[in-house]
mmCIF file of C-alpha atoms in Angstrom:
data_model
loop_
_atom_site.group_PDB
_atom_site.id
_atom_site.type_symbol
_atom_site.label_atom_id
_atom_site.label_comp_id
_atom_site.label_asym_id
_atom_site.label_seq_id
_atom_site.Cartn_x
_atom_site.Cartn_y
_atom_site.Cartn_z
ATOM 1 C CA UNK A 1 0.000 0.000 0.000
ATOM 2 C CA UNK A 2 1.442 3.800 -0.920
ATOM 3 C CA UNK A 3 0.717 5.574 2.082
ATOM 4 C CA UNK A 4 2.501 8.922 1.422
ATOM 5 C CA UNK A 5 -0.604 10.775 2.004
ATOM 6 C CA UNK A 6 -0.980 9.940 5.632
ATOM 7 C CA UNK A 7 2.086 12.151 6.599
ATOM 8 C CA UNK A 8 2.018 14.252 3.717
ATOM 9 C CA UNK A 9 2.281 18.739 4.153
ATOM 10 C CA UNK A 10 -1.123 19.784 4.618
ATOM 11 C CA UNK A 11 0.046 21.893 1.734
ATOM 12 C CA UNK A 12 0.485 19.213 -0.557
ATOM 13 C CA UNK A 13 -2.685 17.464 0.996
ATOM 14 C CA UNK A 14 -4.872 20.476 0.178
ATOM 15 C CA UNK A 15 -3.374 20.663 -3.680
ATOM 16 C CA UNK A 16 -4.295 17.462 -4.669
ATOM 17 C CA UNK A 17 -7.451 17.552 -3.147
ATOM 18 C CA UNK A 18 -8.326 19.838 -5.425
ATOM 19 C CA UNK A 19 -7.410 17.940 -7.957
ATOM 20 C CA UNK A 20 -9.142 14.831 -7.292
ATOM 21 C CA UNK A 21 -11.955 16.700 -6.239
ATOM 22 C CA UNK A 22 -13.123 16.598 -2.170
ATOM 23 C CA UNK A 23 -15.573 13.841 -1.576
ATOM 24 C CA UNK A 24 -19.063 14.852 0.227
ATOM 25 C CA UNK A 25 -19.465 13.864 4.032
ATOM 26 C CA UNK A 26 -22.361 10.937 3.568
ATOM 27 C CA UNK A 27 -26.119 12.599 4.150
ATOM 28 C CA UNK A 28 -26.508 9.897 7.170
ATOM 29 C CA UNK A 29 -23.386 10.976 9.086
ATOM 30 C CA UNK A 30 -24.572 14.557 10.644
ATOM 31 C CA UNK A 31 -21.628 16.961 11.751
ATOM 32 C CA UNK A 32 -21.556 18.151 14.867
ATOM 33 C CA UNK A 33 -23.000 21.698 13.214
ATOM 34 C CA UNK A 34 -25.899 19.463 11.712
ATOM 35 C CA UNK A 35 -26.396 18.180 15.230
ATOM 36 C CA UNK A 36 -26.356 21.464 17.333
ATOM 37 C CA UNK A 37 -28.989 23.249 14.305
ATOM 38 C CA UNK A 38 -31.363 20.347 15.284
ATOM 39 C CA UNK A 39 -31.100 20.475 18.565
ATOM 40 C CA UNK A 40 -31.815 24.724 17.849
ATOM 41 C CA UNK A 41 -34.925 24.204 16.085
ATOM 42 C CA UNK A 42 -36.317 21.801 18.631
ATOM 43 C CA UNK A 43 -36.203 24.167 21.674
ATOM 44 C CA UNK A 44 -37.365 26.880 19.089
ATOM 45 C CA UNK A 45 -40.168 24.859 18.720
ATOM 46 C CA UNK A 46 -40.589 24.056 22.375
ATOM 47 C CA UNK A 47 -40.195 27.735 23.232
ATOM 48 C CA UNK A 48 -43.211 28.353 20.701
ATOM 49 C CA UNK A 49 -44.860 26.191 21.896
ATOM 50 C CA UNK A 50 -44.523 26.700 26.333
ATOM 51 C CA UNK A 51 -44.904 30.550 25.181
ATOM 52 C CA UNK A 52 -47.911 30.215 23.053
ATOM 53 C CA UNK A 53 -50.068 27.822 25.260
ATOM 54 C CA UNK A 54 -49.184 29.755 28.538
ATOM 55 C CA UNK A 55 -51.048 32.826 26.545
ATOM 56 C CA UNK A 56 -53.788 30.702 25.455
ATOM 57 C CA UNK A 57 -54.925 29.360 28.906
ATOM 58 C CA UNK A 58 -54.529 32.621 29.717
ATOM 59 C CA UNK A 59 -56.958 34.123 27.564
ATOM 60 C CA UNK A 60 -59.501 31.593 27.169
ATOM 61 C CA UNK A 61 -59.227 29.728 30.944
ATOM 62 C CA UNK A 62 -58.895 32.604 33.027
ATOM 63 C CA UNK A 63 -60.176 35.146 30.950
ATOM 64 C CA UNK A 64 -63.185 33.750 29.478
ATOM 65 C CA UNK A 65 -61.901 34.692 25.910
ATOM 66 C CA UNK A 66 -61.109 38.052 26.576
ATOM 67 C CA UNK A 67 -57.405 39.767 25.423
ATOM 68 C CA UNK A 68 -56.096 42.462 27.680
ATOM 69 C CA UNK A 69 -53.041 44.740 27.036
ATOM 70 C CA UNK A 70 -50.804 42.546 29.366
ATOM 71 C CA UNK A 71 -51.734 39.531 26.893
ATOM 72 C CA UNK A 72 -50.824 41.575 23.635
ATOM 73 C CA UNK A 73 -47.428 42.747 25.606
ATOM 74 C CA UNK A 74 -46.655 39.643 25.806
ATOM 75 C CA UNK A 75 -47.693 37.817 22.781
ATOM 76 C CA UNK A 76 -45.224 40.511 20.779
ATOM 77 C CA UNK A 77 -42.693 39.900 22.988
ATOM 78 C CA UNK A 78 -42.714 36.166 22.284
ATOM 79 C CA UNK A 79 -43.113 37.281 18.840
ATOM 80 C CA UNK A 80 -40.134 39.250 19.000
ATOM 81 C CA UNK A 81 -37.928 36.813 20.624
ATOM 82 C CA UNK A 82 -39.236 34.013 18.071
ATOM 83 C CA UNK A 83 -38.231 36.636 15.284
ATOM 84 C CA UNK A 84 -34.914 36.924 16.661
ATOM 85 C CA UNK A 85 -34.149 33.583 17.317
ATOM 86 C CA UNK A 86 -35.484 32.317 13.898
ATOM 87 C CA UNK A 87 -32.960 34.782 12.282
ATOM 88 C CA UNK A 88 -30.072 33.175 14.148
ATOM 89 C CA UNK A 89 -31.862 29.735 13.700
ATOM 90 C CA UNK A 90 -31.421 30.875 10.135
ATOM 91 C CA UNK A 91 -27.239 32.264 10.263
ATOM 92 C CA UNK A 92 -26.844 28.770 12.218
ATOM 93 C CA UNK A 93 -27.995 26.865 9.238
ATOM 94 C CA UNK A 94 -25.982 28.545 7.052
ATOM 95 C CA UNK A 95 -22.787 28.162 9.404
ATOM 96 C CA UNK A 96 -23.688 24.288 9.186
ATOM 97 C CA UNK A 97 -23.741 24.004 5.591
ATOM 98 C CA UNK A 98 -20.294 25.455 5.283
ATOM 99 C CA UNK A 99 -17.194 22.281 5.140
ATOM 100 C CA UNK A 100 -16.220 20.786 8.255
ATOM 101 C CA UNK A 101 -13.362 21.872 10.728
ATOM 102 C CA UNK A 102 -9.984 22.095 8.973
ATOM 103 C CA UNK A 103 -8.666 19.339 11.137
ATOM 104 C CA UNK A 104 -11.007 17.412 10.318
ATOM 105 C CA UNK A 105 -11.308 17.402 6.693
ATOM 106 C CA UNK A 106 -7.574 17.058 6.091
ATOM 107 C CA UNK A 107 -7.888 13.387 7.915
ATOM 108 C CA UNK A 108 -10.782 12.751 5.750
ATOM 109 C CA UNK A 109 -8.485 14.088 2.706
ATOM 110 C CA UNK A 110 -5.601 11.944 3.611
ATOM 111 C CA UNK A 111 -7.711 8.742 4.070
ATOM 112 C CA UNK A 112 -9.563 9.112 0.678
ATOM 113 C CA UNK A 113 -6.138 10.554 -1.886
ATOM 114 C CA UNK A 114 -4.587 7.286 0.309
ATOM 115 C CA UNK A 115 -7.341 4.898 -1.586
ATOM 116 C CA UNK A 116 -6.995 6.741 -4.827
ATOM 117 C CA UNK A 117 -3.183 6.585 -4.315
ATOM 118 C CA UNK A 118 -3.846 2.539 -4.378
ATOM 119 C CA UNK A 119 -6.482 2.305 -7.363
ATOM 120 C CA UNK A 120 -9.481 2.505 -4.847
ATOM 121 C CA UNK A 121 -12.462 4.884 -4.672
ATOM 122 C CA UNK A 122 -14.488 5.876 -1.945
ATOM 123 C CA UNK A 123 -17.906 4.819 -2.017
ATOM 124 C CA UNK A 124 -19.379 4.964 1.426
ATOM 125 C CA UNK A 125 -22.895 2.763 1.074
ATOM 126 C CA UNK A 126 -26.323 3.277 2.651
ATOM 127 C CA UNK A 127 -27.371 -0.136 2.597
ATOM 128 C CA UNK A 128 -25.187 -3.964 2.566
ATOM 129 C CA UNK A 129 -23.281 -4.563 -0.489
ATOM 130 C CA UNK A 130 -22.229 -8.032 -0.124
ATOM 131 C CA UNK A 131 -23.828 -10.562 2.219
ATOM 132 C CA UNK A 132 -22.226 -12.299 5.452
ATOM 133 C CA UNK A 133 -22.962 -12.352 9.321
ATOM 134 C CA UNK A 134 -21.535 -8.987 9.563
ATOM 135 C CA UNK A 135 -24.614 -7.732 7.254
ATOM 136 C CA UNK A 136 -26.542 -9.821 8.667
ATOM 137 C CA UNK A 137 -28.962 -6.888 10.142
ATOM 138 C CA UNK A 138 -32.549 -6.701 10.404
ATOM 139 C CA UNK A 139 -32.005 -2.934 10.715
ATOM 140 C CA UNK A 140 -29.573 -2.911 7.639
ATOM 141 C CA UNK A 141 -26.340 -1.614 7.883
ATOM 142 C CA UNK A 142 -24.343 1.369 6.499
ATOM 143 C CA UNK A 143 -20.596 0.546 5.385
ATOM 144 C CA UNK A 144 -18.448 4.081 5.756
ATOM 145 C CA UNK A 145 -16.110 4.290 5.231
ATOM 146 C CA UNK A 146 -16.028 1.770 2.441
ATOM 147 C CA UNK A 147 -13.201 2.188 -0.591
ATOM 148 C CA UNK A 148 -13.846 -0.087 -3.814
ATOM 149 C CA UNK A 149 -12.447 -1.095 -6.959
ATOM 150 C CA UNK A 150 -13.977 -4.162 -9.106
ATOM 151 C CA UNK A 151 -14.666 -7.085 -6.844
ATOM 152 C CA UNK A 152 -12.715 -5.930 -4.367
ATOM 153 C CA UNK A 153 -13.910 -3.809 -1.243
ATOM 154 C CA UNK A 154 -13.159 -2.789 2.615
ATOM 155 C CA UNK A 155 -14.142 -0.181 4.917
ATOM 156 C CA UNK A 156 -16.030 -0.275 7.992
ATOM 157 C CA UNK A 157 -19.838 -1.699 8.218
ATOM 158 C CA UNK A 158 -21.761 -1.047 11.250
ATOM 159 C CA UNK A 159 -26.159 -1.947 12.085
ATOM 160 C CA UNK A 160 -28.010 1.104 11.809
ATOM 161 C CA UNK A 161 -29.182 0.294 15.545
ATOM 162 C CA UNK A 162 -27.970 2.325 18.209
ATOM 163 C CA UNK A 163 -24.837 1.867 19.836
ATOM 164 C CA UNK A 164 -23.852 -1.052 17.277
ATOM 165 C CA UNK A 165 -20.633 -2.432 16.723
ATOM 166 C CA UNK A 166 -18.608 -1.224 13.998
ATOM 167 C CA UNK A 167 -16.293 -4.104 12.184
ATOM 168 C CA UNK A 168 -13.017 -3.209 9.889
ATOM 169 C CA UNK A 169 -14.170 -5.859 6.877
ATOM 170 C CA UNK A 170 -12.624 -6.289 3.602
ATOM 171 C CA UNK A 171 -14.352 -8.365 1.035
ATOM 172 C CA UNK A 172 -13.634 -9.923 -2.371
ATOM 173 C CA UNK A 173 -15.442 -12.084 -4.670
ATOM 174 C CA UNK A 174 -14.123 -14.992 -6.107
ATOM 175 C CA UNK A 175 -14.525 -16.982 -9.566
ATOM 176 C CA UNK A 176 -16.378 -19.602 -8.101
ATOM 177 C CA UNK A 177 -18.879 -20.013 -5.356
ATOM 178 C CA UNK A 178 -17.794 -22.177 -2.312
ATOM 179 C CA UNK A 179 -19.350 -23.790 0.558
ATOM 180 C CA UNK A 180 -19.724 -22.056 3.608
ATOM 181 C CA UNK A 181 -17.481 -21.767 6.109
ATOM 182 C CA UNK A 182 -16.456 -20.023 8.556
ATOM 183 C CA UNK A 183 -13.271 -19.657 10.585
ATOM 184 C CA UNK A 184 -13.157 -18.301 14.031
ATOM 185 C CA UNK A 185 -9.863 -16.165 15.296
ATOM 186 C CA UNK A 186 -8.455 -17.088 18.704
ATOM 187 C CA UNK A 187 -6.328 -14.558 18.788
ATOM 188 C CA UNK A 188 -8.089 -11.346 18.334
ATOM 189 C CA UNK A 189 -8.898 -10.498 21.885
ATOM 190 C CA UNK A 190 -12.090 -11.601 22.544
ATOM 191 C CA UNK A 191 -11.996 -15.203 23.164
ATOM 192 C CA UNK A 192 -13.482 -16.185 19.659
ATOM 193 C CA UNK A 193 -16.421 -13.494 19.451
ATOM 194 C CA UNK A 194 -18.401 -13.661 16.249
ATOM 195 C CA UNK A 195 -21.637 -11.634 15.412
ATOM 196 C CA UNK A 196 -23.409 -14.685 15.224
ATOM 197 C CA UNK A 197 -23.860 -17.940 16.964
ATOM 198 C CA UNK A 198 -22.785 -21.016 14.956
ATOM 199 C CA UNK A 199 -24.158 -24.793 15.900
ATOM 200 C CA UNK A 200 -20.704 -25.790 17.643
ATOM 201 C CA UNK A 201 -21.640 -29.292 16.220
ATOM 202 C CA UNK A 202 -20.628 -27.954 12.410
ATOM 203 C CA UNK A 203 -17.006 -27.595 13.702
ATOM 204 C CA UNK A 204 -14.146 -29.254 11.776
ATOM 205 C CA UNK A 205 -11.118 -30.124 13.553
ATOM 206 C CA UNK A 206 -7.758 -29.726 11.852
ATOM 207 C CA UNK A 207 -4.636 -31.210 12.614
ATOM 208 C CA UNK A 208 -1.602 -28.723 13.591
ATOM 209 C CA UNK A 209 -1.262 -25.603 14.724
ATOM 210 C CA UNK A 210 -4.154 -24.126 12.643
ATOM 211 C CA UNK A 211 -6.842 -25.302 15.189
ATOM 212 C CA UNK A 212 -5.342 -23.332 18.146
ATOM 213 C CA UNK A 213 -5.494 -19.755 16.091
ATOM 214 C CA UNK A 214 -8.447 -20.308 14.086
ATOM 215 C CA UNK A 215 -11.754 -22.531 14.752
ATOM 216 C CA UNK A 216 -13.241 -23.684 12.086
ATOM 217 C CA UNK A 217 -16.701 -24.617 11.144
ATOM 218 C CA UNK A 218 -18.235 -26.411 7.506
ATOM 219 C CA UNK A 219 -21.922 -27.501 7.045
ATOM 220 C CA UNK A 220 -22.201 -31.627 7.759
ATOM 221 C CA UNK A 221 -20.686 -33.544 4.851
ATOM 222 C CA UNK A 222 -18.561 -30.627 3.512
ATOM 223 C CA UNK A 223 -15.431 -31.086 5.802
ATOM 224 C CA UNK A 224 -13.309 -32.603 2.409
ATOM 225 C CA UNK A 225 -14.695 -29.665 0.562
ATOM 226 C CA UNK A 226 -13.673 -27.203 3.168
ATOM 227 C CA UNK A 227 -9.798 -28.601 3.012
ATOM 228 C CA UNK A 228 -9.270 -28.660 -0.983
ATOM 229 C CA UNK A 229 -9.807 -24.360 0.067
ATOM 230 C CA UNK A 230 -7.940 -24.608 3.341
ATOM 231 C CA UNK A 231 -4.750 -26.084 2.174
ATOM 232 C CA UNK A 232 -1.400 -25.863 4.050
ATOM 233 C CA UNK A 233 -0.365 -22.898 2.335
ATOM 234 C CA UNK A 234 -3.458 -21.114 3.075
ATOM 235 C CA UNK A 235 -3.545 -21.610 6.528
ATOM 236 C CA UNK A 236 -0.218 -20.958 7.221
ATOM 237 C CA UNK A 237 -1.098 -16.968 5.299
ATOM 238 C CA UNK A 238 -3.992 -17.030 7.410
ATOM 239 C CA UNK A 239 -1.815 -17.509 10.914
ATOM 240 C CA UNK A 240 0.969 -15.064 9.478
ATOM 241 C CA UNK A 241 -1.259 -12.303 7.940
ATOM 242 C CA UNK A 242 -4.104 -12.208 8.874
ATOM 243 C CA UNK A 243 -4.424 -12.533 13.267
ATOM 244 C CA UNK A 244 -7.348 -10.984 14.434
ATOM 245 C CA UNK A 245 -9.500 -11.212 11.752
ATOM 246 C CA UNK A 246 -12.390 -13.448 11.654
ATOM 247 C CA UNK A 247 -13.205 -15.170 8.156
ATOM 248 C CA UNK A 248 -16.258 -16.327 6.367
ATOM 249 C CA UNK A 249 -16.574 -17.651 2.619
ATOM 250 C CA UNK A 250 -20.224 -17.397 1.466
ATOM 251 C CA UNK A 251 -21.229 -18.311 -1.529
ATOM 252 C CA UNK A 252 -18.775 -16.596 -4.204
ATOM 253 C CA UNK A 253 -17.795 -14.179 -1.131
ATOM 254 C CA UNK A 254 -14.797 -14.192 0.765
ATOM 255 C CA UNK A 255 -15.109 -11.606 3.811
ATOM 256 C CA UNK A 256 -12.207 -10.773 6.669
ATOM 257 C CA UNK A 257 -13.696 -9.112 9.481
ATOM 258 C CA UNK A 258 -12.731 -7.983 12.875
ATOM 259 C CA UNK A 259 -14.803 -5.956 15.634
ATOM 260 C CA UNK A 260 -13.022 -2.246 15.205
ATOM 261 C CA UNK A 261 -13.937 1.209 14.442
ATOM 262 C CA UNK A 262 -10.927 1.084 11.877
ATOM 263 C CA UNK A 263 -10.831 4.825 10.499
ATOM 264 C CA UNK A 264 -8.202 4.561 7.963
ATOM 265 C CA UNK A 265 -6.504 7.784 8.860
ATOM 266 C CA UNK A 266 -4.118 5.292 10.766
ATOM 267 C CA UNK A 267 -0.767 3.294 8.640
ATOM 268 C CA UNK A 268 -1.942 0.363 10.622
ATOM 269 C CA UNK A 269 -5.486 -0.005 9.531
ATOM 270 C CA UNK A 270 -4.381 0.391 5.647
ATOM 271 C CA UNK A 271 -1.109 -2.710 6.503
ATOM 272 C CA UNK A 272 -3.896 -4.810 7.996
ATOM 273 C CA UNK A 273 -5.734 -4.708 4.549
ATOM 274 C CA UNK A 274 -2.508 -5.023 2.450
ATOM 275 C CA UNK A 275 -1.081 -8.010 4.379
ATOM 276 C CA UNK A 276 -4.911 -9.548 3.949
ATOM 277 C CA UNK A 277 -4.583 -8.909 0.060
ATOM 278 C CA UNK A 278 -1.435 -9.643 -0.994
ATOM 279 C CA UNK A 279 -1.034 -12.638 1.189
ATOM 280 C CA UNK A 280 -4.049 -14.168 1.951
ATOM 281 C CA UNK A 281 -6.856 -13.617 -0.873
ATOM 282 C CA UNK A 282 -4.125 -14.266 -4.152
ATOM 283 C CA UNK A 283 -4.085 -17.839 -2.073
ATOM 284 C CA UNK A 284 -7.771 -18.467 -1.151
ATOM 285 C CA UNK A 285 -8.214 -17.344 -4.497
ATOM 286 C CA UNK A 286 -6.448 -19.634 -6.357
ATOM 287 C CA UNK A 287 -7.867 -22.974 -4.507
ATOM 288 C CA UNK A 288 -11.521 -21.632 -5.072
ATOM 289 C CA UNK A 289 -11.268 -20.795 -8.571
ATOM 290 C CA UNK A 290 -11.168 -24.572 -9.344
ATOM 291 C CA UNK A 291 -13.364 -25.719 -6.924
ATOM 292 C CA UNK A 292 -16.693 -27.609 -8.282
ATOM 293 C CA UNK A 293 -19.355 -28.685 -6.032
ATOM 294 C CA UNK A 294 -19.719 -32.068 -7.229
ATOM 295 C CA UNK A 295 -23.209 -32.497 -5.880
ATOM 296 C CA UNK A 296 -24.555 -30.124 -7.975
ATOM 297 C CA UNK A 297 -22.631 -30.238 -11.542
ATOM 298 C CA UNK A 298 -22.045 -34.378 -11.194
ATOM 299 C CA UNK A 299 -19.384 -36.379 -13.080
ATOM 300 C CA UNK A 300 -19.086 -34.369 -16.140
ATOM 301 C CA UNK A 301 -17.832 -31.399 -14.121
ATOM 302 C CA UNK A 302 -14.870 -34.047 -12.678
ATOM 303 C CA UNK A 303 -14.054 -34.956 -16.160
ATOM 304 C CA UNK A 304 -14.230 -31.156 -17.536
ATOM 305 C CA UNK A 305 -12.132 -30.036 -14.354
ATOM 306 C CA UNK A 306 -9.499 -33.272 -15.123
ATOM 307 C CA UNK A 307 -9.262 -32.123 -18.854
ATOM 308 C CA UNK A 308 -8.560 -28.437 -18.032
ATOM 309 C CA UNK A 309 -6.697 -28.975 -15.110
ATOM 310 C CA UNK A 310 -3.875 -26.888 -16.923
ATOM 311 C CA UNK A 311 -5.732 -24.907 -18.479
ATOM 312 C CA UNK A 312 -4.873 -20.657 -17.241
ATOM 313 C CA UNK A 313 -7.980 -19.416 -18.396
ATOM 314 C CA UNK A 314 -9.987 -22.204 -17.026
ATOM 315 C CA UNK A 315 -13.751 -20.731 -14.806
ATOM 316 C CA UNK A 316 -16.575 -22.733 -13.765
ATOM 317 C CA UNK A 317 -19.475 -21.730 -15.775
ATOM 318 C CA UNK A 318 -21.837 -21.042 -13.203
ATOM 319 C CA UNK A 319 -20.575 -20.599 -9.639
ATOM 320 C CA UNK A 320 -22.994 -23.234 -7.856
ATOM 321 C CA UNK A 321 -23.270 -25.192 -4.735
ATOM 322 C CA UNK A 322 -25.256 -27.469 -3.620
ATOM 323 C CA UNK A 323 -28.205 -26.151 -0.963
ATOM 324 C CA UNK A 324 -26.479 -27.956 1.760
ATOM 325 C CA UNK A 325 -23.576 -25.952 1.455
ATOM 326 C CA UNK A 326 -24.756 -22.729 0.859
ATOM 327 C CA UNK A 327 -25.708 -21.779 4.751
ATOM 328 C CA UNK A 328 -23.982 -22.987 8.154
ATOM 329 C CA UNK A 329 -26.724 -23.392 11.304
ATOM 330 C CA UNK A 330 -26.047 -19.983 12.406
ATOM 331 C CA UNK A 331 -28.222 -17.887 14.607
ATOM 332 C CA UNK A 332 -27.453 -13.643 14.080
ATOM 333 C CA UNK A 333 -28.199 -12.422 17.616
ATOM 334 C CA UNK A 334 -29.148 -9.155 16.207
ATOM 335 C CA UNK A 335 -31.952 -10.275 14.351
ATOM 336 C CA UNK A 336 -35.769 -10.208 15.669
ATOM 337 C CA UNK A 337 -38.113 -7.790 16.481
ATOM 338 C CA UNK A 338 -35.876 -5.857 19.176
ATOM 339 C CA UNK A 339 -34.099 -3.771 16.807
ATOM 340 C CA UNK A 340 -36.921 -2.877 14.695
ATOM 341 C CA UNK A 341 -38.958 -1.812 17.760
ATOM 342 C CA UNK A 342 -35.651 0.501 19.036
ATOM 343 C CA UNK A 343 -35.756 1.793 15.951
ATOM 344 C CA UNK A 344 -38.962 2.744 14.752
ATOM 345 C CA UNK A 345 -39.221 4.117 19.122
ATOM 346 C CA UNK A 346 -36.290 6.075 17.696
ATOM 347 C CA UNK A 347 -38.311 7.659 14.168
ATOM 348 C CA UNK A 348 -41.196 8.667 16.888
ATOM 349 C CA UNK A 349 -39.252 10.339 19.537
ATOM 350 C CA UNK A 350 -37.694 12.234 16.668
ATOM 351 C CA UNK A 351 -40.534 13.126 15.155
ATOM 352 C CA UNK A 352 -42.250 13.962 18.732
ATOM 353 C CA UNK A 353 -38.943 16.772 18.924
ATOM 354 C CA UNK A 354 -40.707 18.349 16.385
ATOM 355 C CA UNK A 355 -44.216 17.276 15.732
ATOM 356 C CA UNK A 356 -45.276 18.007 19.594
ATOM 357 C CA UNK A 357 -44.403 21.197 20.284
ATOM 358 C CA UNK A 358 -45.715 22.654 16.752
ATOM 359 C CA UNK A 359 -49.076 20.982 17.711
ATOM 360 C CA UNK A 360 -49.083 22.871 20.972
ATOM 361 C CA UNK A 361 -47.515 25.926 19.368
ATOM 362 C CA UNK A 362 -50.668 25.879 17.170
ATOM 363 C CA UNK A 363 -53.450 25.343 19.902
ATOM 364 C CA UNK A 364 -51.640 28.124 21.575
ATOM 365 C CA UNK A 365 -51.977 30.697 18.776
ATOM 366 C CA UNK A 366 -55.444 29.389 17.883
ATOM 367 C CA UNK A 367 -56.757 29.978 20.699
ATOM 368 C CA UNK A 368 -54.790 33.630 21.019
ATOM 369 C CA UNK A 369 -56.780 34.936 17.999
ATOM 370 C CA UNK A 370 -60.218 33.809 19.072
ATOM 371 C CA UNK A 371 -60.105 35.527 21.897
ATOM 372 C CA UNK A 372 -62.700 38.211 21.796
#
């Protein structure tokens, strides 16, 4: 990986960012501007509406309907204050459209020239763009930062829920599908801590060291499958390269993942990626382009794999596997009804910021100008 940028003169930093052009802040990550003109607009809202309704039972409780001069004082007063304070509600927006801190934006700036510097773009994503147990949501998930190029991707995905875990991922698709599997790190700090539970009965013991950094688990039948990928070579990359990350092959999908809030503003977050790509995916890469499920494509896929076996160019026509080997027994703890209730309670009491106090700001004035 060229990592120039991360050290580079702000100078030089700011020069070819305007060359490459500056990349705009996601809409679903607010600034902290974005945050304090919401936060504005509610209590101007709440102010509204406290003022408005204390004038109201005024008038129509107390006063049977009828306005005095002490009610008009101070229904332009609150007028007057809500003028004010809807002018600097206004210079406040205005403040929070402008860019972000300077600090700031030059660690964005060196992050995203470091991906171009390396043939990668960044393309932060709204919604999954690969499946595995780390977008495995029922709330969906939002990958940002996420840098791409072809069928190759890695960033950070976290759940849209509240207070969910962010994981550092990186993700690559391979030329044929394989069956799933899923190897559990030992050493990455947390005892073996995956975002989902798998049946403990699906997992295959290898001989060696292998089996004390990584555990390893294949659906029932697939354990001779799951070592024509995991070959010597490929294990020992895995132990060397790749500690701490968790892995899963799904499908045509090969995904490295690791719980962290991996910024990429850091050398060590862009090596972790580099020593997964150069070492470790070239290797998986090679085993599963040649891999044929021979449950689903039967004897003539043997004999077209035997005739080809030297053969460069050689791709399996259609990357399939049989249904057995598609899934492991895995249960995603994050799935269910919990999160969807926490976060539709979350649209509400947004909404209710706003929504309330307009509704009582409204009653308020309504029943101002009735008075008689």
């Amino acid at each position: 990986m060229d990592l120039r940028w991360l050290d580079a003169p702000a100078e030089e930093v700011a020069a070819a960012l305007a060359v490459a052009g500056d990349r705009p802040r996601p809409s679903w990550v607010p600034t902290r501007r974005q945050v304090l003109l919401h936060v504005n607009n509610a209590l101007v809202l709440w102010f509204a509406s406290i003022a408005l309704v204390s004038i109201g039972v005024q008038v129509d409780g107390v006063q049977d309907g009828r306005v005095t001069g002490n009610d008009v004082v101070a229904f332009v007063v609150v007028l007057g204050v809500l003028v004010v304070w809807l002018v600097g509600a206004f210079l406040l927006w205005r403040w929070a459209q402008r860019p972000v801190a300077t600090r700031t934006r030059l660690r964005h700036a060196r992050r995203d020239l470091t991906a171009l510097a390396n043939g990668f773009l960044p393309r932060p994503s709204a919604a999954a763009t690969f499946s595995s147990l780390v977008t495995d949501h029922s709330v969906g998930v939002r990958e940002h930062p996420r840098f791409a190029s072809g069928d190759t991707e890695f960033g950070t995905v976290r759940a849209r829920a509240s207070r969910a875990r962010a994981w550092q991922y990186v993700s690559v698709r391979l030329a044929s599908a394989v069956p799933h599997l899923v190897l559990d790190s030992r050493t990455n700090g947390r005892g073996g801590e995956l975002p989902a539970s798998i049946d403990r009965g699906q997992r295959l013991r290898l001989e060696g060291d292998f089996d004390r950094s990584f555990h390893t688990y294949a659906p029932s039948g697939y354990g001779p499958d799951a070592l024509y990928v995991l070959t010597p070579d490929v294990m020992a990359a895995l132990v060397d390269h790749s500690p701490g990350f968790d892995v899963e092959m799904r499908d045509d999908r090969l995904v490295f993942f690791r719980g962290a809030d991996a910024d990429y503003t850091t050398a060590a977050d862009w090596e972790r990626v580099d020593a997964v790509l150069r070492h470790v995916v070239p290797r998986i890469a090679a085993h599963a382009e040649r891999y044929v499920d021979e449950r689903v494509s039967g004897q003539g896929a043997v004999e077209r794999v035997a005739r080809t076996r030297d053969a460069d160019a050689w791709r399996p026509p259609h990357p399939l596997i049989a249904a057995d080997g598609r899934r492991l027994q895995a249960r995603t703890p994050q799935t269910g009804l919990g999160p969807v209730v926490a976060r539709l309670a979350w649209f509400v009491f947004r909404g209710a910021l706003y929504l309330v106090p307009l509704v009582f700001a409204f009653a308020g004035f309504m029943s101002i100008v009735d008075g008689r």
